[in-house]
């Protein structure tokens, strides 16, 4: 009997040496993460309410100068803590953000030579899971790491419907549709940008995202591998310039931490939209004094005609529009410094056709500040010289266009430009950029970015469909603000829409108003020409709606079908609803309101909006938090409202 007991004990201890497992729970204990280290693999798995979200998913790294980290690992140390703090962002979807999670830091060491060690940090939130690797010089026994592959995987237990943007290559500007398709459709030839949104069933939605991507390449998803238990998704990193798919993706001096890999989870798609997990994971603000960072709506001289007449009087006309609308900004777009993206381009010298100082004088007289457009290739060459000059001129911010790279070197340049811009009190708007990753917390002067198939495509394309407009709030917007440029006033039905100049938009007037609520962008760029706003229905809403918010809620919605959102600024609530191509009626609860009586001023699709998309119906009712509202939306329609306390 004694011999049997000793032998059993030996078997158990041997098993522990070859397979270790530890768990981490979210604060509400609905989400569980299980991390396992065996001689074969390091894996993690996630369940929510007892249901598998991700099955065992291997984690590994492959380097150029040393053996990969993936097998024969043991958990050497566990450190646990609870984080529960509330912080105030400079600009975000919520004026106060709670960062509440349980954190587990594992020190893992190789069992075999060279016995390198590293740390794996997991955080479990009520709305998702995040993890990152931390490499230390002493633990890794080297000063630098040259990463060939990050082998982070996501093992879904089935082949689910997902909404994904296939960007095709690493030089993407991230201007793609998020098409619904099965996970298994992700072939080797596809490159899927984050977020990837997955519907596991009617009450479980999951999104793959990332946060805190500093001095490291952007990650993509590809390809999908069928397993006996479901679909295994792999990670690809954008290579450094001059490197191919098999070359170096990142070179870092130790110590350093990788970006957070994020798995968001919610019972409805709106839960993903409301989540602040990406902001919570980002590095806190590196800008000490931020009172000069001010959100607002910006008039714009480019979209309406798909080209710019770059002269003094044209810019004055747009500045006058900003003043008339009560907006703080005007964007002077491309050609203001003449030829661009060429060696002779000079971002410190205005074009001969433009008296920039007279434009800026006129803007000051009207209480408007100006933004300047820059091509990335010109900006990176001259920004250190130009930014101090722009500060002297009183420029509010710069829009930098055509980044079109996702590699580590480019990510460093985002940070360099954000730092230098902050030194000279300049806000930033990035176009043709990488996707957001929480930099709006780290450098809050980064106000917004494109990286979205937005209203400019109405100029030459039919891709901005009502289905697209009701998909991107649940997909692209999960990553952060998006400069979609609302405000087109030449509204047409899908049947009568065509590409022309001046530019038309493929939705109703009410839907265009709703975009100011649904699409979050602390710098919102108004699309159309000043003449198109004269005596037009709905302009009163555009004058009233703010660009930022103190609180945002998704009241109802389904991906690609419709969305109803509410954003609070002070004591006022601004509501917006967008619809796809199917006429529908939606009923919403007013329970988001505090106690008391509110006046609800509404801008709705008019009775003839299915034929004449400019038709708008305005009315006002009294409501309380106990009421319910029925919203009727035309095809490609919408609805907007303002709730004001009586």
PDB file of C-alpha atoms in Angstrom, residues 258-449:
ATOM      1  CA  UNK A 258       4.378  43.848 -26.906  1.00  0.00           C
ATOM      2  CA  UNK A 259       1.042  45.493 -27.696  1.00  0.00           C
ATOM      3  CA  UNK A 260      -2.041  44.195 -25.951  1.00  0.00           C
ATOM      4  CA  UNK A 261      -3.932  41.543 -27.873  1.00  0.00           C
ATOM      5  CA  UNK A 262      -7.612  42.155 -27.127  1.00  0.00           C
ATOM      6  CA  UNK A 263     -10.635  39.865 -27.243  1.00  0.00           C
ATOM      7  CA  UNK A 264     -13.797  41.901 -26.653  1.00  0.00           C
ATOM      8  CA  UNK A 265     -17.035  40.140 -25.713  1.00  0.00           C
ATOM      9  CA  UNK A 266     -20.635  41.239 -25.245  1.00  0.00           C
ATOM     10  CA  UNK A 267     -24.201  39.997 -25.264  1.00  0.00           C
ATOM     11  CA  UNK A 268     -25.167  42.366 -28.064  1.00  0.00           C
ATOM     12  CA  UNK A 269     -23.166  44.211 -30.722  1.00  0.00           C
ATOM     13  CA  UNK A 270     -23.801  47.512 -28.938  1.00  0.00           C
ATOM     14  CA  UNK A 271     -21.811  46.262 -25.930  1.00  0.00           C
ATOM     15  CA  UNK A 272     -18.691  46.217 -28.103  1.00  0.00           C
ATOM     16  CA  UNK A 273     -19.312  49.802 -29.232  1.00  0.00           C
ATOM     17  CA  UNK A 274     -19.706  51.079 -25.664  1.00  0.00           C
ATOM     18  CA  UNK A 275     -16.587  49.299 -24.381  1.00  0.00           C
ATOM     19  CA  UNK A 276     -13.539  51.345 -23.359  1.00  0.00           C
ATOM     20  CA  UNK A 277     -11.200  48.357 -23.072  1.00  0.00           C
ATOM     21  CA  UNK A 278      -8.840  49.645 -25.786  1.00  0.00           C
ATOM     22  CA  UNK A 279      -8.477  53.011 -24.062  1.00  0.00           C
ATOM     23  CA  UNK A 280      -8.024  51.362 -20.654  1.00  0.00           C
ATOM     24  CA  UNK A 281      -5.110  49.314 -21.988  1.00  0.00           C
ATOM     25  CA  UNK A 282      -3.320  52.204 -23.688  1.00  0.00           C
ATOM     26  CA  UNK A 283      -0.358  54.007 -22.142  1.00  0.00           C
ATOM     27  CA  UNK A 284      -1.594  57.010 -20.109  1.00  0.00           C
ATOM     28  CA  UNK A 285      -1.229  60.509 -21.522  1.00  0.00           C
ATOM     29  CA  UNK A 286       2.293  61.692 -22.255  1.00  0.00           C
ATOM     30  CA  UNK A 287       1.064  65.292 -22.520  1.00  0.00           C
ATOM     31  CA  UNK A 288       0.969  67.078 -19.177  1.00  0.00           C
ATOM     32  CA  UNK A 289      -0.956  70.239 -20.046  1.00  0.00           C
ATOM     33  CA  UNK A 290      -3.937  69.572 -22.295  1.00  0.00           C
ATOM     34  CA  UNK A 291      -6.251  72.569 -21.913  1.00  0.00           C
ATOM     35  CA  UNK A 292      -5.466  73.616 -25.503  1.00  0.00           C
ATOM     36  CA  UNK A 293      -6.909  70.373 -26.918  1.00  0.00           C
ATOM     37  CA  UNK A 294     -10.460  71.270 -27.899  1.00  0.00           C
ATOM     38  CA  UNK A 295     -12.872  69.128 -29.935  1.00  0.00           C
ATOM     39  CA  UNK A 296     -15.222  70.656 -32.459  1.00  0.00           C
ATOM     40  CA  UNK A 297     -16.703  70.581 -35.941  1.00  0.00           C
ATOM     41  CA  UNK A 298     -14.576  71.726 -38.850  1.00  0.00           C
ATOM     42  CA  UNK A 299     -15.699  73.050 -42.240  1.00  0.00           C
ATOM     43  CA  UNK A 300     -13.756  71.676 -45.198  1.00  0.00           C
ATOM     44  CA  UNK A 301     -12.945  72.969 -48.659  1.00  0.00           C
ATOM     45  CA  UNK A 302     -12.334  69.693 -50.518  1.00  0.00           C
ATOM     46  CA  UNK A 303     -15.165  67.149 -50.601  1.00  0.00           C
ATOM     47  CA  UNK A 304     -18.049  68.902 -52.286  1.00  0.00           C
ATOM     48  CA  UNK A 305     -16.351  69.298 -55.690  1.00  0.00           C
ATOM     49  CA  UNK A 306     -13.644  66.596 -55.459  1.00  0.00           C
ATOM     50  CA  UNK A 307     -11.061  69.292 -55.923  1.00  0.00           C
ATOM     51  CA  UNK A 308      -9.950  72.568 -54.421  1.00  0.00           C
ATOM     52  CA  UNK A 309      -9.902  76.062 -55.799  1.00  0.00           C
ATOM     53  CA  UNK A 310      -7.057  77.107 -53.585  1.00  0.00           C
ATOM     54  CA  UNK A 311      -7.377  80.844 -53.250  1.00  0.00           C
ATOM     55  CA  UNK A 312      -8.009  83.413 -50.561  1.00  0.00           C
ATOM     56  CA  UNK A 313     -11.679  84.130 -51.262  1.00  0.00           C
ATOM     57  CA  UNK A 314     -12.694  80.458 -51.371  1.00  0.00           C
ATOM     58  CA  UNK A 315     -11.168  79.850 -47.962  1.00  0.00           C
ATOM     59  CA  UNK A 316     -12.847  82.931 -46.559  1.00  0.00           C
ATOM     60  CA  UNK A 317     -16.189  81.554 -47.721  1.00  0.00           C
ATOM     61  CA  UNK A 318     -15.658  78.343 -45.763  1.00  0.00           C
ATOM     62  CA  UNK A 319     -14.464  80.282 -42.726  1.00  0.00           C
ATOM     63  CA  UNK A 320     -17.653  82.336 -42.893  1.00  0.00           C
ATOM     64  CA  UNK A 321     -19.628  79.075 -42.985  1.00  0.00           C
ATOM     65  CA  UNK A 322     -17.845  77.904 -39.835  1.00  0.00           C
ATOM     66  CA  UNK A 323     -18.657  81.198 -38.112  1.00  0.00           C
ATOM     67  CA  UNK A 324     -22.304  81.050 -39.204  1.00  0.00           C
ATOM     68  CA  UNK A 325     -22.646  77.469 -37.936  1.00  0.00           C
ATOM     69  CA  UNK A 326     -20.895  78.238 -34.651  1.00  0.00           C
ATOM     70  CA  UNK A 327     -18.046  75.864 -35.483  1.00  0.00           C
ATOM     71  CA  UNK A 328     -14.526  76.520 -34.178  1.00  0.00           C
ATOM     72  CA  UNK A 329     -12.477  75.270 -37.154  1.00  0.00           C
ATOM     73  CA  UNK A 330     -11.869  75.379 -40.911  1.00  0.00           C
ATOM     74  CA  UNK A 331      -9.648  72.839 -42.693  1.00  0.00           C
ATOM     75  CA  UNK A 332      -7.503  74.208 -45.524  1.00  0.00           C
ATOM     76  CA  UNK A 333      -6.892  71.070 -47.547  1.00  0.00           C
ATOM     77  CA  UNK A 334      -4.405  69.990 -50.191  1.00  0.00           C
ATOM     78  CA  UNK A 335      -2.693  72.380 -52.605  1.00  0.00           C
ATOM     79  CA  UNK A 336      -2.371  75.135 -50.011  1.00  0.00           C
ATOM     80  CA  UNK A 337       1.418  74.822 -50.348  1.00  0.00           C
ATOM     81  CA  UNK A 338       1.292  74.039 -54.069  1.00  0.00           C
ATOM     82  CA  UNK A 339       2.776  70.816 -55.388  1.00  0.00           C
ATOM     83  CA  UNK A 340       2.958  68.014 -52.842  1.00  0.00           C
ATOM     84  CA  UNK A 341       4.630  64.623 -52.481  1.00  0.00           C
ATOM     85  CA  UNK A 342       7.699  65.755 -54.386  1.00  0.00           C
ATOM     86  CA  UNK A 343      11.223  66.886 -53.384  1.00  0.00           C
ATOM     87  CA  UNK A 344      10.444  70.553 -54.025  1.00  0.00           C
ATOM     88  CA  UNK A 345       7.303  70.566 -51.869  1.00  0.00           C
ATOM     89  CA  UNK A 346       7.630  73.052 -49.004  1.00  0.00           C
ATOM     90  CA  UNK A 347       5.089  72.870 -46.182  1.00  0.00           C
ATOM     91  CA  UNK A 348       6.308  76.176 -44.748  1.00  0.00           C
ATOM     92  CA  UNK A 349       5.497  78.263 -47.838  1.00  0.00           C
ATOM     93  CA  UNK A 350       1.922  78.872 -49.080  1.00  0.00           C
ATOM     94  CA  UNK A 351       1.036  78.631 -52.767  1.00  0.00           C
ATOM     95  CA  UNK A 352       1.147  81.876 -54.733  1.00  0.00           C
ATOM     96  CA  UNK A 353      -2.623  81.692 -55.254  1.00  0.00           C
ATOM     97  CA  UNK A 354      -3.264  81.846 -51.506  1.00  0.00           C
ATOM     98  CA  UNK A 355      -2.695  84.776 -49.169  1.00  0.00           C
ATOM     99  CA  UNK A 356      -2.561  82.549 -46.109  1.00  0.00           C
ATOM    100  CA  UNK A 357      -1.887  85.346 -43.649  1.00  0.00           C
ATOM    101  CA  UNK A 358      -4.967  87.208 -44.874  1.00  0.00           C
ATOM    102  CA  UNK A 359      -6.999  84.010 -44.528  1.00  0.00           C
ATOM    103  CA  UNK A 360      -5.745  83.536 -40.963  1.00  0.00           C
ATOM    104  CA  UNK A 361      -6.457  87.195 -40.136  1.00  0.00           C
ATOM    105  CA  UNK A 362     -10.015  86.809 -41.427  1.00  0.00           C
ATOM    106  CA  UNK A 363     -10.427  83.587 -39.442  1.00  0.00           C
ATOM    107  CA  UNK A 364      -9.317  85.303 -36.219  1.00  0.00           C
ATOM    108  CA  UNK A 365     -11.807  88.082 -36.898  1.00  0.00           C
ATOM    109  CA  UNK A 366     -14.568  85.467 -37.192  1.00  0.00           C
ATOM    110  CA  UNK A 367     -13.502  83.483 -34.133  1.00  0.00           C
ATOM    111  CA  UNK A 368     -12.409  80.508 -36.243  1.00  0.00           C
ATOM    112  CA  UNK A 369      -9.078  78.662 -36.169  1.00  0.00           C
ATOM    113  CA  UNK A 370      -7.591  76.871 -39.160  1.00  0.00           C
ATOM    114  CA  UNK A 371      -6.212  73.402 -39.761  1.00  0.00           C
ATOM    115  CA  UNK A 372      -3.692  72.636 -42.506  1.00  0.00           C
ATOM    116  CA  UNK A 373      -3.455  69.537 -44.709  1.00  0.00           C
ATOM    117  CA  UNK A 374      -0.066  67.862 -45.256  1.00  0.00           C
ATOM    118  CA  UNK A 375       1.082  64.922 -47.341  1.00  0.00           C
ATOM    119  CA  UNK A 376       2.909  62.429 -45.119  1.00  0.00           C
ATOM    120  CA  UNK A 377       6.037  62.351 -47.306  1.00  0.00           C
ATOM    121  CA  UNK A 378       6.312  66.134 -47.089  1.00  0.00           C
ATOM    122  CA  UNK A 379       5.464  66.225 -43.382  1.00  0.00           C
ATOM    123  CA  UNK A 380       8.031  63.632 -42.279  1.00  0.00           C
ATOM    124  CA  UNK A 381      10.736  65.588 -44.092  1.00  0.00           C
ATOM    125  CA  UNK A 382       9.877  69.019 -42.661  1.00  0.00           C
ATOM    126  CA  UNK A 383       7.670  68.679 -39.575  1.00  0.00           C
ATOM    127  CA  UNK A 384      10.377  69.724 -37.116  1.00  0.00           C
ATOM    128  CA  UNK A 385      10.780  72.991 -38.999  1.00  0.00           C
ATOM    129  CA  UNK A 386       7.110  73.492 -39.837  1.00  0.00           C
ATOM    130  CA  UNK A 387       5.375  72.817 -36.517  1.00  0.00           C
ATOM    131  CA  UNK A 388       6.982  75.745 -34.616  1.00  0.00           C
ATOM    132  CA  UNK A 389       6.020  77.994 -37.533  1.00  0.00           C
ATOM    133  CA  UNK A 390       2.426  76.771 -37.493  1.00  0.00           C
ATOM    134  CA  UNK A 391       2.252  77.558 -33.792  1.00  0.00           C
ATOM    135  CA  UNK A 392       3.361  81.115 -34.565  1.00  0.00           C
ATOM    136  CA  UNK A 393       0.669  81.362 -37.222  1.00  0.00           C
ATOM    137  CA  UNK A 394      -1.990  80.244 -34.738  1.00  0.00           C
ATOM    138  CA  UNK A 395      -2.808  77.003 -36.555  1.00  0.00           C
ATOM    139  CA  UNK A 396      -5.073  74.686 -34.524  1.00  0.00           C
ATOM    140  CA  UNK A 397      -4.009  71.385 -36.037  1.00  0.00           C
ATOM    141  CA  UNK A 398      -2.752  69.458 -39.022  1.00  0.00           C
ATOM    142  CA  UNK A 399      -4.333  66.714 -41.092  1.00  0.00           C
ATOM    143  CA  UNK A 400      -1.592  64.387 -42.336  1.00  0.00           C
ATOM    144  CA  UNK A 401      -2.587  62.223 -45.288  1.00  0.00           C
ATOM    145  CA  UNK A 402      -1.282  59.174 -47.190  1.00  0.00           C
ATOM    146  CA  UNK A 403       0.541  57.266 -44.429  1.00  0.00           C
ATOM    147  CA  UNK A 404      -0.297  53.902 -46.010  1.00  0.00           C
ATOM    148  CA  UNK A 405       2.102  51.776 -43.999  1.00  0.00           C
ATOM    149  CA  UNK A 406       1.680  49.605 -40.919  1.00  0.00           C
ATOM    150  CA  UNK A 407       5.276  48.608 -40.084  1.00  0.00           C
ATOM    151  CA  UNK A 408       7.328  49.322 -36.969  1.00  0.00           C
ATOM    152  CA  UNK A 409       9.207  52.227 -38.530  1.00  0.00           C
ATOM    153  CA  UNK A 410       5.950  53.916 -39.470  1.00  0.00           C
ATOM    154  CA  UNK A 411       4.504  53.358 -36.002  1.00  0.00           C
ATOM    155  CA  UNK A 412       7.533  55.146 -34.568  1.00  0.00           C
ATOM    156  CA  UNK A 413       6.805  58.065 -36.881  1.00  0.00           C
ATOM    157  CA  UNK A 414       3.235  58.361 -35.594  1.00  0.00           C
ATOM    158  CA  UNK A 415       4.656  58.797 -32.118  1.00  0.00           C
ATOM    159  CA  UNK A 416       7.386  61.228 -33.204  1.00  0.00           C
ATOM    160  CA  UNK A 417       4.898  63.460 -34.977  1.00  0.00           C
ATOM    161  CA  UNK A 418       2.393  63.290 -32.115  1.00  0.00           C
ATOM    162  CA  UNK A 419       5.102  64.347 -29.638  1.00  0.00           C
ATOM    163  CA  UNK A 420       6.380  67.211 -31.748  1.00  0.00           C
ATOM    164  CA  UNK A 421       2.851  68.409 -32.528  1.00  0.00           C
ATOM    165  CA  UNK A 422       2.038  68.458 -28.810  1.00  0.00           C
ATOM    166  CA  UNK A 423       5.127  70.554 -28.107  1.00  0.00           C
ATOM    167  CA  UNK A 424       3.666  73.184 -30.425  1.00  0.00           C
ATOM    168  CA  UNK A 425       0.019  72.860 -29.373  1.00  0.00           C
ATOM    169  CA  UNK A 426      -1.148  71.247 -32.596  1.00  0.00           C
ATOM    170  CA  UNK A 427      -3.976  68.738 -32.793  1.00  0.00           C
ATOM    171  CA  UNK A 428      -3.803  65.917 -35.335  1.00  0.00           C
ATOM    172  CA  UNK A 429      -6.058  64.138 -37.820  1.00  0.00           C
ATOM    173  CA  UNK A 430      -4.486  61.175 -39.662  1.00  0.00           C
ATOM    174  CA  UNK A 431      -5.740  60.092 -43.102  1.00  0.00           C
ATOM    175  CA  UNK A 432      -4.919  56.890 -45.001  1.00  0.00           C
ATOM    176  CA  UNK A 433      -3.483  55.715 -41.672  1.00  0.00           C
ATOM    177  CA  UNK A 434      -3.142  52.570 -39.661  1.00  0.00           C
ATOM    178  CA  UNK A 435      -6.100  51.670 -37.473  1.00  0.00           C
ATOM    179  CA  UNK A 436      -6.589  53.291 -34.041  1.00  0.00           C
ATOM    180  CA  UNK A 437      -4.967  51.500 -31.117  1.00  0.00           C
ATOM    181  CA  UNK A 438      -5.547  53.746 -28.117  1.00  0.00           C
ATOM    182  CA  UNK A 439      -3.037  56.440 -29.070  1.00  0.00           C
ATOM    183  CA  UNK A 440      -5.836  58.947 -28.380  1.00  0.00           C
ATOM    184  CA  UNK A 441      -5.143  58.316 -24.692  1.00  0.00           C
ATOM    185  CA  UNK A 442      -1.348  58.355 -24.951  1.00  0.00           C
ATOM    186  CA  UNK A 443      -1.247  61.451 -27.153  1.00  0.00           C
ATOM    187  CA  UNK A 444      -4.676  63.076 -26.750  1.00  0.00           C
ATOM    188  CA  UNK A 445      -3.834  65.676 -29.398  1.00  0.00           C
ATOM    189  CA  UNK A 446      -4.484  62.830 -31.876  1.00  0.00           C
ATOM    190  CA  UNK A 447      -8.151  63.690 -32.258  1.00  0.00           C
ATOM    191  CA  UNK A 448      -9.359  61.436 -35.040  1.00  0.00           C
ATOM    192  CA  UNK A 449      -8.336  59.580 -38.158  1.00  0.00           C
TER     193      UNK A 449
END
